[in-house]
CSV table of C-alpha atoms in Angstrom, one decimal:
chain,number,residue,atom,x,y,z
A,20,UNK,CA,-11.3,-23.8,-8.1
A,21,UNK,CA,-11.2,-25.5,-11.2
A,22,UNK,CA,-7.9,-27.1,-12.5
A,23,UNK,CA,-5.9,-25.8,-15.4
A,24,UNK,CA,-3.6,-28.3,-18.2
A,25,UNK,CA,-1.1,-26.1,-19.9
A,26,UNK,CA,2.1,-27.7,-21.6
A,27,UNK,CA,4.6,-27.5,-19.6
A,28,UNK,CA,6.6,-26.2,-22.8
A,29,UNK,CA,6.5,-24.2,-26.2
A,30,UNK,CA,8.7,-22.4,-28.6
A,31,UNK,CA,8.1,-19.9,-31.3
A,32,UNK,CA,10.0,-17.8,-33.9
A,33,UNK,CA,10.2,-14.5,-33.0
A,34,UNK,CA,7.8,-12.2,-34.9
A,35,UNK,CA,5.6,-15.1,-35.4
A,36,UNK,CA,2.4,-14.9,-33.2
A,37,UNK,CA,2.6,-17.4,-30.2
A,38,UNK,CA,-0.6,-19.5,-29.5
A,39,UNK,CA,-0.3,-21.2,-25.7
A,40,UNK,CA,-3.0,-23.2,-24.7
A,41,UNK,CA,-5.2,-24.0,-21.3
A,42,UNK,CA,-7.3,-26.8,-21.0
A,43,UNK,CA,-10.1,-26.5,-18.1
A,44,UNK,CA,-12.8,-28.3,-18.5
A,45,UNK,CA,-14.1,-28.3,-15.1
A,46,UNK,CA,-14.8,-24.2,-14.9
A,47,UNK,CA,-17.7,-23.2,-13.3
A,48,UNK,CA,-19.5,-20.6,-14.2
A,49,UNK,CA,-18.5,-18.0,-12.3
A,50,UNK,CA,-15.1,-18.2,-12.8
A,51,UNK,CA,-12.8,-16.3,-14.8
A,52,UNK,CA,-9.6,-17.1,-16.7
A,53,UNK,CA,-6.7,-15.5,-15.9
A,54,UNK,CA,-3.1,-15.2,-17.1
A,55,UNK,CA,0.1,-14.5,-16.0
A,56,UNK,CA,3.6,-14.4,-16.9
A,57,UNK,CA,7.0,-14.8,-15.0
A,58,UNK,CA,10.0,-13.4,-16.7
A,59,UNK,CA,12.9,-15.1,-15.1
A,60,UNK,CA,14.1,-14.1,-11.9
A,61,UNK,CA,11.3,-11.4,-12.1
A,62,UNK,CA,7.7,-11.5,-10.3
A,63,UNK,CA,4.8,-12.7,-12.2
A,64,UNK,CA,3.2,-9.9,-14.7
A,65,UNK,CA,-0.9,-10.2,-15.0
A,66,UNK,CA,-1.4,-9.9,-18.6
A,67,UNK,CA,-5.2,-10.8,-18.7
A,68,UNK,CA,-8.9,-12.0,-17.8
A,69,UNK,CA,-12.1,-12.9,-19.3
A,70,UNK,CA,-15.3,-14.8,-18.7
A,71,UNK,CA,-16.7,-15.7,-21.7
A,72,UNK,CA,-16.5,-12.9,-24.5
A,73,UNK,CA,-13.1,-12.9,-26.3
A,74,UNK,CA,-10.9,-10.0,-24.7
A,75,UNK,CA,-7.6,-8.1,-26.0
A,76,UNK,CA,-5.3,-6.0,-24.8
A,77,UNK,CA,-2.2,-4.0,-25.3
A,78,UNK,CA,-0.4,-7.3,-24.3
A,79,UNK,CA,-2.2,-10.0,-25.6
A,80,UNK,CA,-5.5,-11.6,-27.0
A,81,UNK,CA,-7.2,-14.2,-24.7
A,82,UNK,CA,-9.5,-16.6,-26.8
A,83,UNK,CA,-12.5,-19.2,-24.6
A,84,UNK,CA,-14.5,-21.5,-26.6
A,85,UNK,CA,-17.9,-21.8,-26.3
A,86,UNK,CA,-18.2,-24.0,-23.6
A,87,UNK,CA,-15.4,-22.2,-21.7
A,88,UNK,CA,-13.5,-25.3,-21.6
A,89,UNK,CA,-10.7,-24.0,-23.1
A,90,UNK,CA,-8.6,-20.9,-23.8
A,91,UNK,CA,-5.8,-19.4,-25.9
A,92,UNK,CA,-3.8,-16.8,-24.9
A,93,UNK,CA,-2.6,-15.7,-28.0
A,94,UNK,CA,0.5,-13.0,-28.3
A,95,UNK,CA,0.4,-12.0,-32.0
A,96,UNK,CA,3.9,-10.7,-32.3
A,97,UNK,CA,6.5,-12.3,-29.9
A,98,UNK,CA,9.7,-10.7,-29.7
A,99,UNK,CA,12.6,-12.8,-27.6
A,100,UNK,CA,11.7,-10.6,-24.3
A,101,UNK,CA,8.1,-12.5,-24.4
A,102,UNK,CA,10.7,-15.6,-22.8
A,103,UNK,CA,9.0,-16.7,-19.6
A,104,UNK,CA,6.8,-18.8,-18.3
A,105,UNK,CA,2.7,-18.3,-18.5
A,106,UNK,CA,0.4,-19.2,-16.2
A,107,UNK,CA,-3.6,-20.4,-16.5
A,108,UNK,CA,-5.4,-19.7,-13.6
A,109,UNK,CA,-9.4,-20.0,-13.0
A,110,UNK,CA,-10.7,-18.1,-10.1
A,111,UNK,CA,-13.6,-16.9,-8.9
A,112,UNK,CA,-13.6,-13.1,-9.2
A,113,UNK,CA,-15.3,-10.7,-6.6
A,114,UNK,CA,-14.6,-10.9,-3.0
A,115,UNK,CA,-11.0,-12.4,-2.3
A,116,UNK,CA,-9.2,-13.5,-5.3
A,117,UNK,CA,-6.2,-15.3,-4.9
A,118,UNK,CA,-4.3,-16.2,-7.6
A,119,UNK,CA,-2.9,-20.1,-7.3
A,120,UNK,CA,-0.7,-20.9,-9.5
A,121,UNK,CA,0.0,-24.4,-11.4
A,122,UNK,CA,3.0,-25.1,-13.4
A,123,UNK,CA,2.4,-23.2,-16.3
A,124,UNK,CA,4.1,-23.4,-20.2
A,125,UNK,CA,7.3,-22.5,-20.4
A,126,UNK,CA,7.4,-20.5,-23.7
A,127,UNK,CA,10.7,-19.9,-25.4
A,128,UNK,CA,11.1,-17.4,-28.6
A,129,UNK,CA,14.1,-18.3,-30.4
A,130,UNK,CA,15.7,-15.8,-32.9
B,10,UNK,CA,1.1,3.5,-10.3
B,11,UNK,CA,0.5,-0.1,-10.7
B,12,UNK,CA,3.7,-1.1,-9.1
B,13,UNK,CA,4.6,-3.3,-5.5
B,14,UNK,CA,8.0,-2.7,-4.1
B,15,UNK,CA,9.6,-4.6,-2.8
B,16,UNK,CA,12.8,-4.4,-0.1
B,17,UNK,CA,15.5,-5.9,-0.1
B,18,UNK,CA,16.0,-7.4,-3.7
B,19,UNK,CA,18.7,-9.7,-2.1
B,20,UNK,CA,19.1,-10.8,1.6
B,21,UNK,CA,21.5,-12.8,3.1
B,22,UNK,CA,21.2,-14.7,6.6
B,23,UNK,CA,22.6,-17.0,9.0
B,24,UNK,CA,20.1,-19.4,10.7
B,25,UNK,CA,20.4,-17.4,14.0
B,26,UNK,CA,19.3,-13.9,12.5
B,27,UNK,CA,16.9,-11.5,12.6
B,28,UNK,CA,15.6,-10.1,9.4
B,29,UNK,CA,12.6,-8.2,7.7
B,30,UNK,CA,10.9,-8.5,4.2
B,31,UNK,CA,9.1,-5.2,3.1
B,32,UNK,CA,6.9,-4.7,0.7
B,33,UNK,CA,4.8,-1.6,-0.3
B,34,UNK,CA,1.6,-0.4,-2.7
B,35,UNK,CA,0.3,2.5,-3.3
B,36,UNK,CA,-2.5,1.6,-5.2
B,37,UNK,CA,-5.2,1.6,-2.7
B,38,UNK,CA,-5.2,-2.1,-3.1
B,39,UNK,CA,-6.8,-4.0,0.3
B,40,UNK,CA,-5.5,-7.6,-0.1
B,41,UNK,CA,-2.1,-8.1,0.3
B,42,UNK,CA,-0.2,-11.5,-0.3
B,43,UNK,CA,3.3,-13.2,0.4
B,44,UNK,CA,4.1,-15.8,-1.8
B,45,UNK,CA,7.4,-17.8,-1.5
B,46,UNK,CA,8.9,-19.8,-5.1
B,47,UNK,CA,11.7,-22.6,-5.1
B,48,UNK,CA,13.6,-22.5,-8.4
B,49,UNK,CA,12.1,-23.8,-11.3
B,50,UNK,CA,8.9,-24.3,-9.3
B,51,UNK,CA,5.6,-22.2,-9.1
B,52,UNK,CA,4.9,-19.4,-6.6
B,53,UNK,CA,3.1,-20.8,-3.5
B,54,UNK,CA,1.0,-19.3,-1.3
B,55,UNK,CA,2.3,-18.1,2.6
B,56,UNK,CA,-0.4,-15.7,3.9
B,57,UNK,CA,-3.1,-13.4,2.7
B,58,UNK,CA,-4.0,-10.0,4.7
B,59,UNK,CA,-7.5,-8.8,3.4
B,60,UNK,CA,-8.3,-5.4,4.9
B,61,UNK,CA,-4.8,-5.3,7.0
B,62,UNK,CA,-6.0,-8.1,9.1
B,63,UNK,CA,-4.4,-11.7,8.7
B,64,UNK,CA,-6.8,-13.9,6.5
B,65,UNK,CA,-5.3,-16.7,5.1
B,66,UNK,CA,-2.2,-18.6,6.6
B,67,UNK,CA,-1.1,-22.0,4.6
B,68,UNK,CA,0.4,-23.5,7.4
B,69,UNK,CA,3.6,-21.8,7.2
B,70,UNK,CA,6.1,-22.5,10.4
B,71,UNK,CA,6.0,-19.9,12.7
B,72,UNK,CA,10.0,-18.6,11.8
B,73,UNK,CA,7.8,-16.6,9.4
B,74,UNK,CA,5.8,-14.1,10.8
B,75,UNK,CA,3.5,-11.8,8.6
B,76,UNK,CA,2.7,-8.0,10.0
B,77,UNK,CA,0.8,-5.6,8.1
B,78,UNK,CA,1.0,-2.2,9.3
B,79,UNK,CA,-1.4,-0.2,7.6
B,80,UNK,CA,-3.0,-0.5,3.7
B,81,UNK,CA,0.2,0.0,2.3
B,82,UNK,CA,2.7,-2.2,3.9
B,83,UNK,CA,3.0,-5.5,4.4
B,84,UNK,CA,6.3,-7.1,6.4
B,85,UNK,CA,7.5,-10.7,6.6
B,86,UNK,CA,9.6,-11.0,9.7
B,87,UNK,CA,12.0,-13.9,9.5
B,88,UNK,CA,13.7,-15.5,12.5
B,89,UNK,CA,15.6,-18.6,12.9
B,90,UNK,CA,15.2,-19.7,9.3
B,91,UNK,CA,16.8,-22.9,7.6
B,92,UNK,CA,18.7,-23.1,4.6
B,93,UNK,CA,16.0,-25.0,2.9
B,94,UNK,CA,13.8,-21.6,3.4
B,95,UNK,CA,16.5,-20.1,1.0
B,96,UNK,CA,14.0,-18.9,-2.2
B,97,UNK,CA,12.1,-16.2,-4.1
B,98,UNK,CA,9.8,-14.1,-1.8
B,99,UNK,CA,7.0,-12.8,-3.4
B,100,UNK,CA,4.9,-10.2,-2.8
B,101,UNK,CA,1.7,-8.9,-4.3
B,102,UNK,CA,-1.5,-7.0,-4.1
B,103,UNK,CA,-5.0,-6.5,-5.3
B,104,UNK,CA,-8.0,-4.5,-5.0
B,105,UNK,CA,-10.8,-7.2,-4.0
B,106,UNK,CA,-12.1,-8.8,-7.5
B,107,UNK,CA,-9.3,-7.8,-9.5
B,108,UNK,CA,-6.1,-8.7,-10.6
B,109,UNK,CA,-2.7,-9.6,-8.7
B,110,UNK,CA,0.1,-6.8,-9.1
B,111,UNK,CA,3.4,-8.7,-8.0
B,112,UNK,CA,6.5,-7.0,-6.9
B,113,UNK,CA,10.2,-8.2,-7.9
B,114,UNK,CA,10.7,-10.2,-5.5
B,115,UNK,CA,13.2,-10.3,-2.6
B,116,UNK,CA,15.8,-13.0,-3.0
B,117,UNK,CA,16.7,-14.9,0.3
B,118,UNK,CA,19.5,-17.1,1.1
B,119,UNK,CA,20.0,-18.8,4.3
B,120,UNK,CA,23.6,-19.7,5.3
């Protein structure tokens, strides 16, 4: 699988729209970009996935470059419960698909 | 539905104990995980069931043992743990190519 960079932290005023980065320049391509986040002392939420096209969701807009070397997982309205921890992860998708995580960003919306 | 339960939320042991984790979907999801997370620290993978049979161990000691039942339940049997096994245990399913739903989690101390 190819490896993910995230910051390990970011903060954001609530209401503003939070822009949290993954570097993986190493993607195949077959592999899809995933995220996740972890609430505090909650399991991890899946929030979403793409391949190449830009996708959006009730949740969240995910954003590759060209080159798929990059992402943006973009949440265009953060409100102080969007505290937690997001994680990158590239995985091949069909057959078993495992997420593994790294340590992910550590985003914290402040009032 | 999209949610994995998890039983209990908390659990207590001494070293010389018997206990179980459970953990249950009723999406129709075939992969089933256990993941365990130190504080502050990402989820790591124990074991992987794919189809109810055993897929994936990461070299877990063998005071953890992983049963699944049938398509919907997935135990983590526990004997003779050590304090330092005191964590998060995680639990999560998928249907094969698609996303990881995580449960809450059942946090364990060893005493």
């Amino acid at each position: 699988d190819a490896k993910t960079t995230q910051p390990p932290s970011m903060d954001c005023a609530e209401g503003r729209a939070a822009n949290l980065p993954c570097n993986h320049s190493t993607i195949s391509g077959n592999e899809y970009v995933y995220w996740y986040r972890q609430i505090h002392s909650q399991g991890p939420q899946y929030i979403i996935h793409g391949l190449k096209n830009n996708e959006t969701n009730e949740m969240a807009s995910l954003i590759i470059t060209e080159d798929r070397k990059s992402s943006t997982l973009i949440l265009p309205h953060a409100t102080l419960r969007d505290t937690a921890v997001y994680y990158c992860i590239v995985r091949v998708t069909g057959g078993s698909y495992i997420p593994t995580f790294g340590r992910g960003t550590s985003l914290i919306v402040h009032p | 539905d999209t949610e994995v339960t998890q039983t209990p939320k908390h659990l207590v042991m001494g070293m010389t104990n018997k206990k179980s984790l459970k953990c249950e979907q009723h999406m129709g999801h075939r992969a089933m995980y256990w993941y365990k997370q130190k504080a502050k620290k990402p989820p790591e993978l124990m074991f992987v069931y794919s189809y109810e049979k055993l897929s994936i161990n990461e070299s877990v000691p063998s005071r953890f043992s992983p049963e699944c039942p049938n398509s919907s339940l997935l135990n983590l049997h526990l004997h003779a743990l050590q304090p330092e096994d005191s964590a998060l245990y995680l639990c999560a399913s998928s249907q094969e190519g698609g996303a990881a739903f995580f449960g809450q989690g059942t946090r364990l101390t060893v005493v």
